[in-house]
Amino acid sequence: MSENKSKGPLLYIHQPFARTPATNMQDIYMSRQEEEELVEEEKLLEAESKKKIVQEPIGTEASRSDNPATKSPTSIQERQHSPFNRVKPFKEMDIKERLDYLIKYPIVLPPPPCVFITEEKSYQGYLTEYDGNEVTIRFHDKSTKTVPVHELKGVILIGLKK
């Protein structure tokens, strides 16, 4: 037994020094905070240019129209263009916007059930046709009814039933 102890460890794991692996991560990014800072800077520049315009004498109007700082509102709008545009919520839309939204609803999705409210009665069904003057509603029993748009007092989106 004494011989085994003097020989050294029986299990040795060789772990050579390894270099750190090369990474392929994203190098460039932009956050909302950076975009807001850009907008704030542009607003400050615009405010400074307005101060300069007020301080200029009246005879220098021609030079003001050529000044690129006065054209900054259009450039601000171009820079603020984002691929993610805010969609107006259905509850904030008026009746014609709601009908346009429902008629342009994606074909790949099932049509959303709605309640069409008139002064006399409420109809629960699906919007099938909208031509600007009349709305055709398809009910759950596959029957249809055409209602003039001016009679509609409201359109409520029920949603998909599970």
PDB file of C-alpha atoms in Angstrom:
ATOM      1  CA  MET A   1       0.000   0.000   0.000  1.00  0.00           C
ATOM      2  CA  SER A   2       2.748   2.372   0.719  1.00  0.00           C
ATOM      3  CA  GLU A   3       3.952   1.930  -2.863  1.00  0.00           C
ATOM      4  CA  ASN A   4       0.653   3.191  -4.341  1.00  0.00           C
ATOM      5  CA  LYS A   5       0.812   6.415  -2.411  1.00  0.00           C
ATOM      6  CA  SER A   6       4.314   7.218  -3.488  1.00  0.00           C
ATOM      7  CA  LYS A   7       3.515   6.838  -7.201  1.00  0.00           C
ATOM      8  CA  GLY A   8       1.224   9.891  -7.402  1.00  0.00           C
ATOM      9  CA  PRO A   9      -2.336  10.238  -8.513  1.00  0.00           C
ATOM     10  CA  LEU A  10      -3.871   7.421 -10.505  1.00  0.00           C
ATOM     11  CA  LEU A  11      -6.222   9.704 -12.450  1.00  0.00           C
ATOM     12  CA  TYR A  12      -4.826  12.796 -14.070  1.00  0.00           C
ATOM     13  CA  ILE A  13      -6.853  14.995 -16.406  1.00  0.00           C
ATOM     14  CA  HIS A  14      -4.753  17.097 -18.727  1.00  0.00           C
ATOM     15  CA  GLN A  15      -6.320  20.552 -19.210  1.00  0.00           C
ATOM     16  CA  PRO A  16      -4.235  22.664 -21.549  1.00  0.00           C
ATOM     17  CA  PHE A  17      -4.539  26.438 -21.546  1.00  0.00           C
ATOM     18  CA  ALA A  18      -7.271  27.246 -24.043  1.00  0.00           C
ATOM     19  CA  ARG A  19      -7.737  30.532 -25.832  1.00  0.00           C
ATOM     20  CA  THR A  20     -11.018  32.369 -25.370  1.00  0.00           C
ATOM     21  CA  PRO A  21     -13.426  31.454 -28.151  1.00  0.00           C
ATOM     22  CA  ALA A  22     -14.141  33.942 -30.906  1.00  0.00           C
ATOM     23  CA  THR A  23     -17.602  35.460 -30.605  1.00  0.00           C
ATOM     24  CA  ASN A  24     -19.952  36.483 -33.363  1.00  0.00           C
ATOM     25  CA  MET A  25     -22.222  38.801 -31.487  1.00  0.00           C
ATOM     26  CA  GLN A  26     -24.109  41.890 -32.524  1.00  0.00           C
ATOM     27  CA  ASP A  27     -21.780  44.875 -32.607  1.00  0.00           C
ATOM     28  CA  ILE A  28     -24.155  47.748 -33.387  1.00  0.00           C
ATOM     29  CA  TYR A  29     -27.466  48.478 -31.740  1.00  0.00           C
ATOM     30  CA  MET A  30     -29.745  51.421 -31.110  1.00  0.00           C
ATOM     31  CA  SER A  31     -31.990  51.861 -28.126  1.00  0.00           C
ATOM     32  CA  ARG A  32     -35.023  54.087 -27.649  1.00  0.00           C
ATOM     33  CA  GLN A  33     -33.073  56.246 -25.231  1.00  0.00           C
ATOM     34  CA  GLU A  34     -30.522  57.097 -27.950  1.00  0.00           C
ATOM     35  CA  GLU A  35     -33.326  57.946 -30.383  1.00  0.00           C
ATOM     36  CA  GLU A  36     -34.950  60.215 -27.804  1.00  0.00           C
ATOM     37  CA  GLU A  37     -31.611  61.949 -27.216  1.00  0.00           C
ATOM     38  CA  LEU A  38     -31.304  62.576 -30.974  1.00  0.00           C
ATOM     39  CA  VAL A  39     -34.798  64.059 -31.074  1.00  0.00           C
ATOM     40  CA  GLU A  40     -34.039  66.266 -28.066  1.00  0.00           C
ATOM     41  CA  GLU A  41     -30.818  67.491 -29.704  1.00  0.00           C
ATOM     42  CA  GLU A  42     -32.704  68.317 -32.902  1.00  0.00           C
ATOM     43  CA  LYS A  43     -35.336  70.214 -30.908  1.00  0.00           C
ATOM     44  CA  LEU A  44     -32.588  72.224 -29.223  1.00  0.00           C
ATOM     45  CA  LEU A  45     -31.028  73.016 -32.599  1.00  0.00           C
ATOM     46  CA  GLU A  46     -34.416  74.040 -33.942  1.00  0.00           C
ATOM     47  CA  ALA A  47     -35.040  76.284 -30.927  1.00  0.00           C
ATOM     48  CA  GLU A  48     -31.617  77.912 -31.402  1.00  0.00           C
ATOM     49  CA  SER A  49     -32.327  78.512 -35.094  1.00  0.00           C
ATOM     50  CA  LYS A  50     -35.658  80.129 -34.203  1.00  0.00           C
ATOM     51  CA  LYS A  51     -33.863  82.437 -31.771  1.00  0.00           C
ATOM     52  CA  LYS A  52     -31.421  83.396 -34.530  1.00  0.00           C
ATOM     53  CA  ILE A  53     -34.294  84.072 -36.924  1.00  0.00           C
ATOM     54  CA  VAL A  54     -35.984  86.364 -34.413  1.00  0.00           C
ATOM     55  CA  GLN A  55     -32.725  88.242 -33.819  1.00  0.00           C
ATOM     56  CA  GLU A  56     -31.961  88.685 -37.558  1.00  0.00           C
ATOM     57  CA  PRO A  57     -32.964  91.923 -39.250  1.00  0.00           C
ATOM     58  CA  ILE A  58     -35.953  91.888 -41.601  1.00  0.00           C
ATOM     59  CA  GLY A  59     -33.827  92.354 -44.742  1.00  0.00           C
ATOM     60  CA  THR A  60     -32.191  88.908 -44.446  1.00  0.00           C
ATOM     61  CA  GLU A  61     -35.274  86.824 -45.235  1.00  0.00           C
ATOM     62  CA  ALA A  62     -33.704  85.412 -48.407  1.00  0.00           C
ATOM     63  CA  SER A  63     -30.766  84.019 -46.474  1.00  0.00           C
ATOM     64  CA  ARG A  64     -33.162  82.448 -43.970  1.00  0.00           C
ATOM     65  CA  SER A  65     -34.952  80.388 -46.636  1.00  0.00           C
ATOM     66  CA  ASP A  66     -31.636  78.911 -47.786  1.00  0.00           C
ATOM     67  CA  ASN A  67     -30.577  78.033 -44.249  1.00  0.00           C
ATOM     68  CA  PRO A  68     -30.637  74.232 -43.741  1.00  0.00           C
ATOM     69  CA  ALA A  69     -31.502  74.700 -40.060  1.00  0.00           C
ATOM     70  CA  THR A  70     -34.933  76.051 -41.032  1.00  0.00           C
ATOM     71  CA  LYS A  71     -35.637  72.878 -43.006  1.00  0.00           C
ATOM     72  CA  SER A  72     -35.081  70.696 -39.929  1.00  0.00           C
ATOM     73  CA  PRO A  73     -38.792  69.823 -39.236  1.00  0.00           C
ATOM     74  CA  THR A  74     -38.893  67.662 -42.365  1.00  0.00           C
ATOM     75  CA  SER A  75     -35.607  65.985 -41.472  1.00  0.00           C
ATOM     76  CA  ILE A  76     -36.889  65.298 -37.942  1.00  0.00           C
ATOM     77  CA  GLN A  77     -39.945  63.559 -39.364  1.00  0.00           C
ATOM     78  CA  GLU A  78     -37.789  61.479 -41.675  1.00  0.00           C
ATOM     79  CA  ARG A  79     -35.536  60.381 -38.819  1.00  0.00           C
ATOM     80  CA  GLN A  80     -38.439  59.581 -36.546  1.00  0.00           C
ATOM     81  CA  HIS A  81     -39.826  57.106 -39.080  1.00  0.00           C
ATOM     82  CA  SER A  82     -39.764  53.741 -37.405  1.00  0.00           C
ATOM     83  CA  PRO A  83     -40.662  50.300 -38.725  1.00  0.00           C
ATOM     84  CA  PHE A  84     -42.989  49.984 -35.734  1.00  0.00           C
ATOM     85  CA  ASN A  85     -45.794  52.457 -36.239  1.00  0.00           C
ATOM     86  CA  ARG A  86     -48.330  52.854 -33.465  1.00  0.00           C
ATOM     87  CA  VAL A  87     -51.681  51.372 -34.409  1.00  0.00           C
ATOM     88  CA  LYS A  88     -54.721  53.232 -33.160  1.00  0.00           C
ATOM     89  CA  PRO A  89     -56.717  51.095 -30.703  1.00  0.00           C
ATOM     90  CA  PHE A  90     -60.088  49.857 -31.938  1.00  0.00           C
ATOM     91  CA  LYS A  91     -61.904  51.627 -29.087  1.00  0.00           C
ATOM     92  CA  GLU A  92     -60.486  55.022 -30.174  1.00  0.00           C
ATOM     93  CA  MET A  93     -61.610  54.660 -33.816  1.00  0.00           C
ATOM     94  CA  ASP A  94     -64.793  56.191 -35.158  1.00  0.00           C
ATOM     95  CA  ILE A  95     -67.390  54.050 -36.969  1.00  0.00           C
ATOM     96  CA  LYS A  96     -65.954  54.456 -40.479  1.00  0.00           C
ATOM     97  CA  GLU A  97     -62.420  53.664 -39.283  1.00  0.00           C
ATOM     98  CA  ARG A  98     -63.729  50.576 -37.496  1.00  0.00           C
ATOM     99  CA  LEU A  99     -65.528  49.386 -40.625  1.00  0.00           C
ATOM    100  CA  ASP A 100     -62.388  49.989 -42.717  1.00  0.00           C
ATOM    101  CA  TYR A 101     -60.358  48.035 -40.171  1.00  0.00           C
ATOM    102  CA  LEU A 102     -62.807  45.117 -40.229  1.00  0.00           C
ATOM    103  CA  ILE A 103     -63.045  44.988 -44.031  1.00  0.00           C
ATOM    104  CA  LYS A 104     -59.212  45.015 -44.316  1.00  0.00           C
ATOM    105  CA  TYR A 105     -58.834  42.324 -41.634  1.00  0.00           C
ATOM    106  CA  PRO A 106     -56.257  39.681 -42.718  1.00  0.00           C
ATOM    107  CA  ILE A 107     -57.775  36.906 -44.807  1.00  0.00           C
ATOM    108  CA  VAL A 108     -55.650  34.232 -43.121  1.00  0.00           C
ATOM    109  CA  LEU A 109     -57.410  34.932 -39.802  1.00  0.00           C
ATOM    110  CA  PRO A 110     -61.053  34.088 -39.184  1.00  0.00           C
ATOM    111  CA  PRO A 111     -63.310  37.156 -39.256  1.00  0.00           C
ATOM    112  CA  PRO A 112     -63.853  38.634 -35.803  1.00  0.00           C
ATOM    113  CA  PRO A 113     -67.421  38.613 -34.477  1.00  0.00           C
ATOM    114  CA  CYS A 114     -68.846  42.077 -33.831  1.00  0.00           C
ATOM    115  CA  VAL A 115     -71.959  43.759 -32.496  1.00  0.00           C
ATOM    116  CA  PHE A 116     -73.425  46.333 -34.881  1.00  0.00           C
ATOM    117  CA  ILE A 117     -75.586  48.757 -32.893  1.00  0.00           C
ATOM    118  CA  THR A 118     -78.424  50.748 -34.474  1.00  0.00           C
ATOM    119  CA  GLU A 119     -81.186  52.783 -32.843  1.00  0.00           C
ATOM    120  CA  GLU A 120     -83.694  49.957 -33.229  1.00  0.00           C
ATOM    121  CA  LYS A 121     -81.686  46.800 -32.712  1.00  0.00           C
ATOM    122  CA  SER A 122     -78.236  45.312 -32.172  1.00  0.00           C
ATOM    123  CA  TYR A 123     -76.914  42.745 -34.639  1.00  0.00           C
ATOM    124  CA  GLN A 124     -74.249  40.207 -33.720  1.00  0.00           C
ATOM    125  CA  GLY A 125     -72.335  38.788 -36.656  1.00  0.00           C
ATOM    126  CA  TYR A 126     -69.479  39.238 -39.101  1.00  0.00           C
ATOM    127  CA  LEU A 127     -68.831  42.095 -41.514  1.00  0.00           C
ATOM    128  CA  THR A 128     -68.797  40.716 -45.060  1.00  0.00           C
ATOM    129  CA  GLU A 129     -69.180  43.806 -47.256  1.00  0.00           C
ATOM    130  CA  TYR A 130     -68.696  47.532 -46.810  1.00  0.00           C
ATOM    131  CA  ASP A 131     -69.001  49.928 -49.758  1.00  0.00           C
ATOM    132  CA  GLY A 132     -69.066  53.242 -47.893  1.00  0.00           C
ATOM    133  CA  ASN A 133     -72.865  53.550 -47.765  1.00  0.00           C
ATOM    134  CA  GLU A 134     -74.057  50.106 -46.691  1.00  0.00           C
ATOM    135  CA  VAL A 135     -72.791  47.324 -44.467  1.00  0.00           C
ATOM    136  CA  THR A 136     -73.616  43.654 -45.012  1.00  0.00           C
ATOM    137  CA  ILE A 137     -73.640  41.579 -41.847  1.00  0.00           C
ATOM    138  CA  ARG A 138     -73.475  37.769 -41.881  1.00  0.00           C
ATOM    139  CA  PHE A 139     -75.051  36.127 -38.843  1.00  0.00           C
ATOM    140  CA  HIS A 140     -74.039  32.849 -37.204  1.00  0.00           C
ATOM    141  CA  ASP A 141     -76.853  31.007 -39.020  1.00  0.00           C
ATOM    142  CA  LYS A 142     -75.357  32.094 -42.406  1.00  0.00           C
ATOM    143  CA  SER A 143     -78.149  34.624 -43.156  1.00  0.00           C
ATOM    144  CA  THR A 144     -77.236  38.189 -44.106  1.00  0.00           C
ATOM    145  CA  LYS A 145     -78.668  41.656 -43.563  1.00  0.00           C
ATOM    146  CA  THR A 146     -77.732  44.951 -45.183  1.00  0.00           C
ATOM    147  CA  VAL A 147     -77.757  48.053 -42.973  1.00  0.00           C
ATOM    148  CA  PRO A 148     -77.048  51.655 -44.094  1.00  0.00           C
ATOM    149  CA  VAL A 149     -73.941  53.134 -42.481  1.00  0.00           C
ATOM    150  CA  HIS A 150     -75.741  56.274 -41.289  1.00  0.00           C
ATOM    151  CA  GLU A 151     -78.027  54.110 -39.104  1.00  0.00           C
ATOM    152  CA  LEU A 152     -75.079  52.562 -37.237  1.00  0.00           C
ATOM    153  CA  LYS A 153     -74.491  54.083 -33.801  1.00  0.00           C
ATOM    154  CA  GLY A 154     -71.604  51.831 -32.857  1.00  0.00           C
ATOM    155  CA  VAL A 155     -69.526  48.805 -33.724  1.00  0.00           C
ATOM    156  CA  ILE A 156     -68.115  46.670 -30.922  1.00  0.00           C
ATOM    157  CA  LEU A 157     -65.447  44.022 -31.521  1.00  0.00           C
ATOM    158  CA  ILE A 158     -66.278  40.867 -29.528  1.00  0.00           C
ATOM    159  CA  GLY A 159     -63.187  38.848 -30.383  1.00  0.00           C
ATOM    160  CA  LEU A 160     -62.573  35.212 -31.094  1.00  0.00           C
ATOM    161  CA  LYS A 161     -64.561  32.679 -29.100  1.00  0.00           C
ATOM    162  CA  LYS A 162     -62.774  29.523 -28.022  1.00  0.00           C
TER     163      LYS A 162
END
